[in-house]
Amino acid sequence: MERSVRNIVLAVFVGLSASAFAQSEGGLLLGVEAEKKIDKKLSVSVEAEMRTRNDFKTMDRWKFGISGSYKFTKWLKADVGYDLLNDNNREKKEYYTSSSGKYVKIHWRPGYWGVKHRFHASLTGSVKIADFKLSLRERWQYSYRPEKDVTRWTWRVSDAAGNAVSDTDMRLDDDYSRSAKGKNQLRSRLEIAYDKKRALFSPYASMELYNSWAIEKIRYTVGTGIRLSKQHSLDVFYRFENMRNVDADEYDPDMHYLGIGYKFKF
């Protein structure tokens, strides 16, 4: 069995630190969003996003979402939303010994595209300190992956003594499907941002915890908003995602992302 060695690198961003591992990948995030303000308190928005992985070489996800937010006070707002995700699921190999113990087999599921539905609801509290805003967002999200028929191959690779055997026993598993699955998560994000009216640049830094009975992922982001005009703005950022207690069925390595987002307000 192959063993991998992870070299831990400490990265510090505005007082926040994270561990980056040798087995990480790089990716690109591109997003576009349109927001309509209904009144002083209520607004709705639609957005689209694409994401890559495998050091920018492989398309990873397309996302389309709609959301609404309501501002109760200057320091408290709520939002709800729905996202339609189309994910490029990674390939998966499973090794096991036959019941007779005479040989070793492999199940191989190639990568495939699959739809996922996601709903979320959030509360965000914030406080202004001089020209900076400190905020805490608590978000519940529910993700649902429908059942899907996918391709899976099975073949024998060695006998009980560890001797390699022919791959002539390779066969396609008929009627194999990946079962439906639902998942609840709590996402807690702490953010500090420069918040001055009509500033050209608005730098920020945040840390977000993904919790589902255990911390599954920690997301660190540093970036800046760029004000182009009253209606148009850009968001440029770097993000590191440190994977923790993730199910083998949902494996992803640690990820480094470069991101650019465009937002239009009307």
Tab-separated table of C-alpha atoms in Angstrom:
chain	number	residue	atom	x	y	z
A	1	MET	CA	0.000	0.000	0.000
A	2	GLU	CA	1.344	3.390	-0.945
A	3	ARG	CA	2.154	5.824	1.842
A	4	SER	CA	2.244	9.549	1.312
A	5	VAL	CA	4.265	12.040	3.375
A	6	ARG	CA	2.750	15.449	4.020
A	7	ASN	CA	4.997	18.445	4.525
A	8	ILE	CA	3.278	21.046	6.702
A	9	VAL	CA	3.758	24.676	5.757
A	10	LEU	CA	2.538	27.474	8.015
A	11	ALA	CA	0.875	30.364	6.164
A	12	VAL	CA	-0.139	33.508	8.038
A	13	PHE	CA	-2.746	35.959	6.660
A	14	VAL	CA	-3.768	38.918	8.817
A	15	GLY	CA	-3.245	37.003	12.025
A	16	LEU	CA	-4.890	33.789	10.739
A	17	SER	CA	-2.798	30.706	10.047
A	18	ALA	CA	-3.400	27.436	8.210
A	19	SER	CA	-1.542	24.251	7.360
A	20	ALA	CA	-0.921	23.670	3.664
A	21	PHE	CA	0.033	20.153	2.649
A	22	ALA	CA	2.184	18.785	-0.164
A	23	GLN	CA	-0.808	16.819	-1.480
A	24	SER	CA	-2.817	19.948	-2.191
A	25	GLU	CA	-4.132	21.181	-5.524
A	26	GLY	CA	-4.647	24.558	-7.127
A	27	GLY	CA	-7.836	25.831	-8.723
A	28	LEU	CA	-9.577	28.866	-10.167
A	29	LEU	CA	-12.882	30.396	-9.079
A	30	LEU	CA	-14.769	32.720	-11.428
A	31	GLY	CA	-18.114	34.195	-10.433
A	32	VAL	CA	-20.677	36.736	-11.543
A	33	GLU	CA	-23.564	38.136	-9.464
A	34	ALA	CA	-26.447	40.543	-10.025
A	35	GLU	CA	-28.200	42.126	-7.029
A	36	LYS	CA	-31.466	44.027	-6.983
A	37	LYS	CA	-32.336	46.177	-3.980
A	38	ILE	CA	-36.102	46.076	-3.423
A	39	ASP	CA	-36.043	48.627	-0.593
A	40	LYS	CA	-33.705	49.739	2.204
A	41	LYS	CA	-33.942	46.360	3.921
A	42	LEU	CA	-34.738	43.740	1.280
A	43	SER	CA	-32.635	42.631	-1.686
A	44	VAL	CA	-32.473	39.624	-4.038
A	45	SER	CA	-29.617	38.299	-6.141
A	46	VAL	CA	-28.727	35.669	-8.731
A	47	GLU	CA	-25.240	34.300	-9.309
A	48	ALA	CA	-23.236	31.857	-11.398
A	49	GLU	CA	-19.829	30.345	-10.653
A	50	MET	CA	-17.333	27.981	-12.232
A	51	ARG	CA	-14.508	26.192	-10.404
A	52	THR	CA	-11.468	24.215	-11.506
A	53	ARG	CA	-9.100	21.801	-9.741
A	54	ASN	CA	-6.050	19.630	-10.526
A	55	ASP	CA	-3.797	22.703	-10.680
A	56	PHE	CA	-6.235	24.586	-12.944
A	57	LYS	CA	-6.415	21.763	-15.547
A	58	THR	CA	-9.764	20.103	-14.727
A	59	MET	CA	-13.249	21.598	-14.598
A	60	ASP	CA	-14.651	20.869	-11.137
A	61	ARG	CA	-18.023	22.563	-10.694
A	62	TRP	CA	-20.687	24.807	-12.181
A	63	LYS	CA	-23.032	26.604	-9.811
A	64	PHE	CA	-26.213	28.649	-10.313
A	65	GLY	CA	-27.912	30.247	-7.328
A	66	ILE	CA	-30.653	32.573	-6.192
A	67	SER	CA	-30.932	34.207	-2.763
A	68	GLY	CA	-32.642	36.940	-0.795
A	69	SER	CA	-31.495	38.957	2.217
A	70	TYR	CA	-33.292	41.099	4.771
A	71	LYS	CA	-31.612	43.650	7.038
A	72	PHE	CA	-33.312	43.816	10.433
A	73	THR	CA	-30.976	46.446	11.870
A	74	LYS	CA	-27.618	48.020	11.018
A	75	TRP	CA	-25.895	45.122	12.739
A	76	LEU	CA	-28.106	42.098	11.945
A	77	LYS	CA	-29.295	40.616	8.651
A	78	ALA	CA	-30.686	37.282	7.450
A	79	ASP	CA	-30.569	35.531	4.097
A	80	VAL	CA	-31.931	32.389	2.451
A	81	GLY	CA	-31.030	30.808	-0.850
A	82	TYR	CA	-30.893	27.837	-3.216
A	83	ASP	CA	-27.973	26.605	-5.342
A	84	LEU	CA	-27.986	24.126	-8.208
A	85	LEU	CA	-24.574	22.453	-8.381
A	86	ASN	CA	-23.160	20.337	-11.191
A	87	ASP	CA	-20.081	18.576	-9.794
A	88	ASN	CA	-17.328	16.681	-11.552
A	89	ASN	CA	-16.993	13.837	-9.023
A	90	ARG	CA	-13.517	12.341	-8.683
A	91	GLU	CA	-12.746	8.756	-9.636
A	92	LYS	CA	-12.650	6.233	-6.808
A	93	LYS	CA	-10.788	2.928	-6.345
A	94	GLU	CA	-11.669	0.373	-3.683
A	95	TYR	CA	-9.483	-2.652	-2.893
A	96	TYR	CA	-10.836	-5.734	-1.166
A	97	THR	CA	-10.115	-9.421	-0.630
A	98	SER	CA	-12.600	-12.001	-1.854
A	99	SER	CA	-14.609	-13.977	0.706
A	100	SER	CA	-12.538	-17.066	-0.083
A	101	GLY	CA	-9.323	-15.115	0.500
A	102	LYS	CA	-7.838	-16.398	-2.742
A	103	TYR	CA	-7.467	-13.123	-4.609
A	104	VAL	CA	-7.643	-9.327	-4.410
A	105	LYS	CA	-10.096	-7.283	-6.453
A	106	ILE	CA	-10.497	-3.628	-7.360
A	107	HIS	CA	-13.692	-1.641	-7.811
A	108	TRP	CA	-12.992	1.353	-10.030
A	109	ARG	CA	-15.562	4.115	-10.505
A	110	PRO	CA	-14.405	6.657	-13.124
A	111	GLY	CA	-15.127	10.328	-12.573
A	112	TYR	CA	-18.569	11.563	-13.590
A	113	TRP	CA	-20.760	14.674	-13.553
A	114	GLY	CA	-23.661	14.772	-11.118
A	115	VAL	CA	-26.239	17.305	-9.915
A	116	LYS	CA	-26.597	18.399	-6.292
A	117	HIS	CA	-29.236	20.645	-4.689
A	118	ARG	CA	-28.310	22.963	-1.823
A	119	PHE	CA	-30.458	25.131	0.460
A	120	HIS	CA	-29.128	27.578	3.041
A	121	ALA	CA	-30.252	30.070	5.685
A	122	SER	CA	-27.973	32.505	7.521
A	123	LEU	CA	-27.812	35.122	10.241
A	124	THR	CA	-24.995	37.691	10.154
A	125	GLY	CA	-24.133	40.017	13.004
A	126	SER	CA	-21.610	42.835	12.562
A	127	VAL	CA	-20.003	45.689	14.451
A	128	LYS	CA	-18.174	48.738	13.095
A	129	ILE	CA	-14.777	49.577	14.616
A	130	ALA	CA	-13.346	52.795	13.114
A	131	ASP	CA	-13.073	52.071	9.372
A	132	PHE	CA	-13.340	48.304	9.819
A	133	LYS	CA	-16.278	45.936	10.129
A	134	LEU	CA	-16.090	42.734	12.165
A	135	SER	CA	-18.802	40.200	11.361
A	136	LEU	CA	-19.866	36.702	12.355
A	137	ARG	CA	-22.080	34.641	10.058
A	138	GLU	CA	-23.789	31.419	11.099
A	139	ARG	CA	-25.145	29.453	8.146
A	140	TRP	CA	-27.098	26.212	8.031
A	141	GLN	CA	-26.981	24.407	4.709
A	142	TYR	CA	-28.569	21.204	3.451
A	143	SER	CA	-27.135	19.461	0.389
A	144	TYR	CA	-28.946	16.669	-1.459
A	145	ARG	CA	-27.375	14.374	-4.043
A	146	PRO	CA	-29.985	12.409	-6.051
A	147	GLU	CA	-29.423	8.747	-6.887
A	148	LYS	CA	-27.518	8.312	-10.137
A	149	ASP	CA	-26.538	5.366	-12.333
A	150	VAL	CA	-22.768	5.474	-12.878
A	151	THR	CA	-20.092	3.303	-14.467
A	152	ARG	CA	-18.058	0.934	-12.295
A	153	TRP	CA	-15.517	-1.710	-13.296
A	154	THR	CA	-14.339	-4.708	-11.260
A	155	TRP	CA	-11.244	-6.803	-11.888
A	156	ARG	CA	-8.870	-9.212	-10.142
A	157	VAL	CA	-5.307	-7.904	-9.713
A	158	SER	CA	-3.499	-10.458	-7.500
A	159	ASP	CA	-3.856	-13.823	-5.817
A	160	ALA	CA	-3.634	-14.527	-2.098
A	161	ALA	CA	0.155	-14.740	-2.303
A	162	GLY	CA	0.358	-11.266	-3.807
A	163	ASN	CA	1.263	-12.502	-7.289
A	164	ALA	CA	-0.066	-10.424	-10.152
A	165	VAL	CA	-2.690	-12.074	-12.341
A	166	SER	CA	-4.137	-11.317	-15.739
A	167	ASP	CA	-6.720	-8.573	-16.068
A	168	THR	CA	-8.895	-10.777	-18.301
A	169	ASP	CA	-11.462	-10.930	-15.504
A	170	MET	CA	-12.180	-7.199	-15.858
A	171	ARG	CA	-15.907	-6.628	-16.196
A	172	LEU	CA	-18.455	-3.832	-16.128
A	173	ASP	CA	-20.833	-3.891	-13.144
A	174	ASP	CA	-24.361	-3.800	-14.513
A	175	ASP	CA	-26.997	-1.595	-12.879
A	176	TYR	CA	-24.551	0.017	-10.439
A	177	SER	CA	-25.838	3.278	-8.985
A	178	ARG	CA	-24.615	5.781	-6.447
A	179	SER	CA	-27.300	6.122	-3.794
A	180	ALA	CA	-29.032	9.370	-2.892
A	181	LYS	CA	-27.599	11.263	0.067
A	182	GLY	CA	-28.567	14.287	2.139
A	183	LYS	CA	-26.253	16.224	4.439
A	184	ASN	CA	-26.643	19.032	6.985
A	185	GLN	CA	-23.763	21.367	7.810
A	186	LEU	CA	-23.242	24.396	10.020
A	187	ARG	CA	-20.853	26.990	8.618
A	188	SER	CA	-19.400	29.618	10.990
A	189	ARG	CA	-17.509	32.508	9.378
A	190	LEU	CA	-15.577	35.264	11.153
A	191	GLU	CA	-14.538	38.162	8.910
A	192	ILE	CA	-12.798	41.514	9.231
A	193	ALA	CA	-13.061	43.991	6.363
A	194	TYR	CA	-12.104	47.566	5.565
A	195	ASP	CA	-15.434	49.373	5.289
A	196	LYS	CA	-15.205	52.969	4.157
A	197	LYS	CA	-17.668	54.550	1.751
A	198	ARG	CA	-16.446	55.094	-1.813
A	199	ALA	CA	-13.042	53.520	-1.074
A	200	LEU	CA	-11.398	52.093	-4.194
A	201	PHE	CA	-10.082	49.017	-2.354
A	202	SER	CA	-11.779	47.159	0.508
A	203	PRO	CA	-9.412	44.430	1.763
A	204	TYR	CA	-10.735	41.661	3.997
A	205	ALA	CA	-9.767	38.385	5.677
A	206	SER	CA	-11.974	35.574	6.949
A	207	MET	CA	-11.953	32.110	8.486
A	208	GLU	CA	-14.876	29.710	8.096
A	209	LEU	CA	-15.520	26.369	9.842
A	210	TYR	CA	-17.637	23.619	8.240
A	211	ASN	CA	-19.161	21.486	10.988
A	212	SER	CA	-21.171	18.267	10.684
A	213	TRP	CA	-20.722	16.594	14.107
A	214	ALA	CA	-17.000	17.327	13.586
A	215	ILE	CA	-14.972	20.051	11.872
A	216	GLU	CA	-14.777	18.830	8.264
A	217	LYS	CA	-13.180	21.804	6.580
A	218	ILE	CA	-11.567	25.124	7.472
A	219	ARG	CA	-11.631	27.833	4.805
A	220	TYR	CA	-9.244	30.800	4.933
A	221	THR	CA	-9.740	33.702	2.532
A	222	VAL	CA	-7.895	36.983	1.984
A	223	GLY	CA	-8.803	39.424	-0.738
A	224	THR	CA	-10.065	42.832	-1.643
A	225	GLY	CA	-13.134	44.364	-3.144
A	226	ILE	CA	-12.465	46.826	-5.968
A	227	ARG	CA	-15.022	49.563	-6.537
A	228	LEU	CA	-15.336	50.306	-10.259
A	229	SER	CA	-18.424	52.507	-9.979
A	230	LYS	CA	-21.598	52.817	-7.933
A	231	GLN	CA	-23.058	49.739	-9.657
A	232	HIS	CA	-20.017	47.689	-10.655
A	233	SER	CA	-17.397	46.019	-8.442
A	234	LEU	CA	-14.799	43.243	-8.482
A	235	ASP	CA	-13.671	40.813	-5.797
A	236	VAL	CA	-10.139	39.386	-6.063
A	237	PHE	CA	-9.018	36.812	-3.496
A	238	TYR	CA	-6.857	33.864	-2.474
A	239	ARG	CA	-8.448	30.964	-0.588
A	240	PHE	CA	-7.026	27.935	1.186
A	241	GLU	CA	-9.297	25.041	2.181
A	242	ASN	CA	-7.919	22.665	4.802
A	243	MET	CA	-9.815	19.356	4.682
A	244	ARG	CA	-10.235	17.559	8.019
A	245	ASN	CA	-12.808	14.850	8.861
A	246	VAL	CA	-14.249	14.291	5.398
A	247	ASP	CA	-16.008	11.061	4.410
A	248	ALA	CA	-13.989	8.922	1.990
A	249	ASP	CA	-17.017	9.100	-0.300
A	250	GLU	CA	-16.563	12.881	-0.534
A	251	TYR	CA	-12.770	13.037	-0.627
A	252	ASP	CA	-11.066	16.248	-1.722
A	253	PRO	CA	-7.455	17.239	-1.065
A	254	ASP	CA	-6.498	20.559	0.484
A	255	MET	CA	-7.169	23.274	-2.085
A	256	HIS	CA	-5.549	26.595	-3.011
A	257	TYR	CA	-7.866	28.850	-5.036
A	258	LEU	CA	-7.372	32.078	-6.921
A	259	GLY	CA	-10.686	33.831	-7.391
A	260	ILE	CA	-12.230	36.712	-9.298
A	261	GLY	CA	-15.840	37.783	-8.900
A	262	TYR	CA	-17.858	40.491	-10.641
A	263	LYS	CA	-20.955	42.068	-9.063
A	264	PHE	CA	-23.578	44.336	-10.595
A	265	LYS	CA	-26.093	46.236	-8.436
A	266	PHE	CA	-29.262	47.717	-9.890
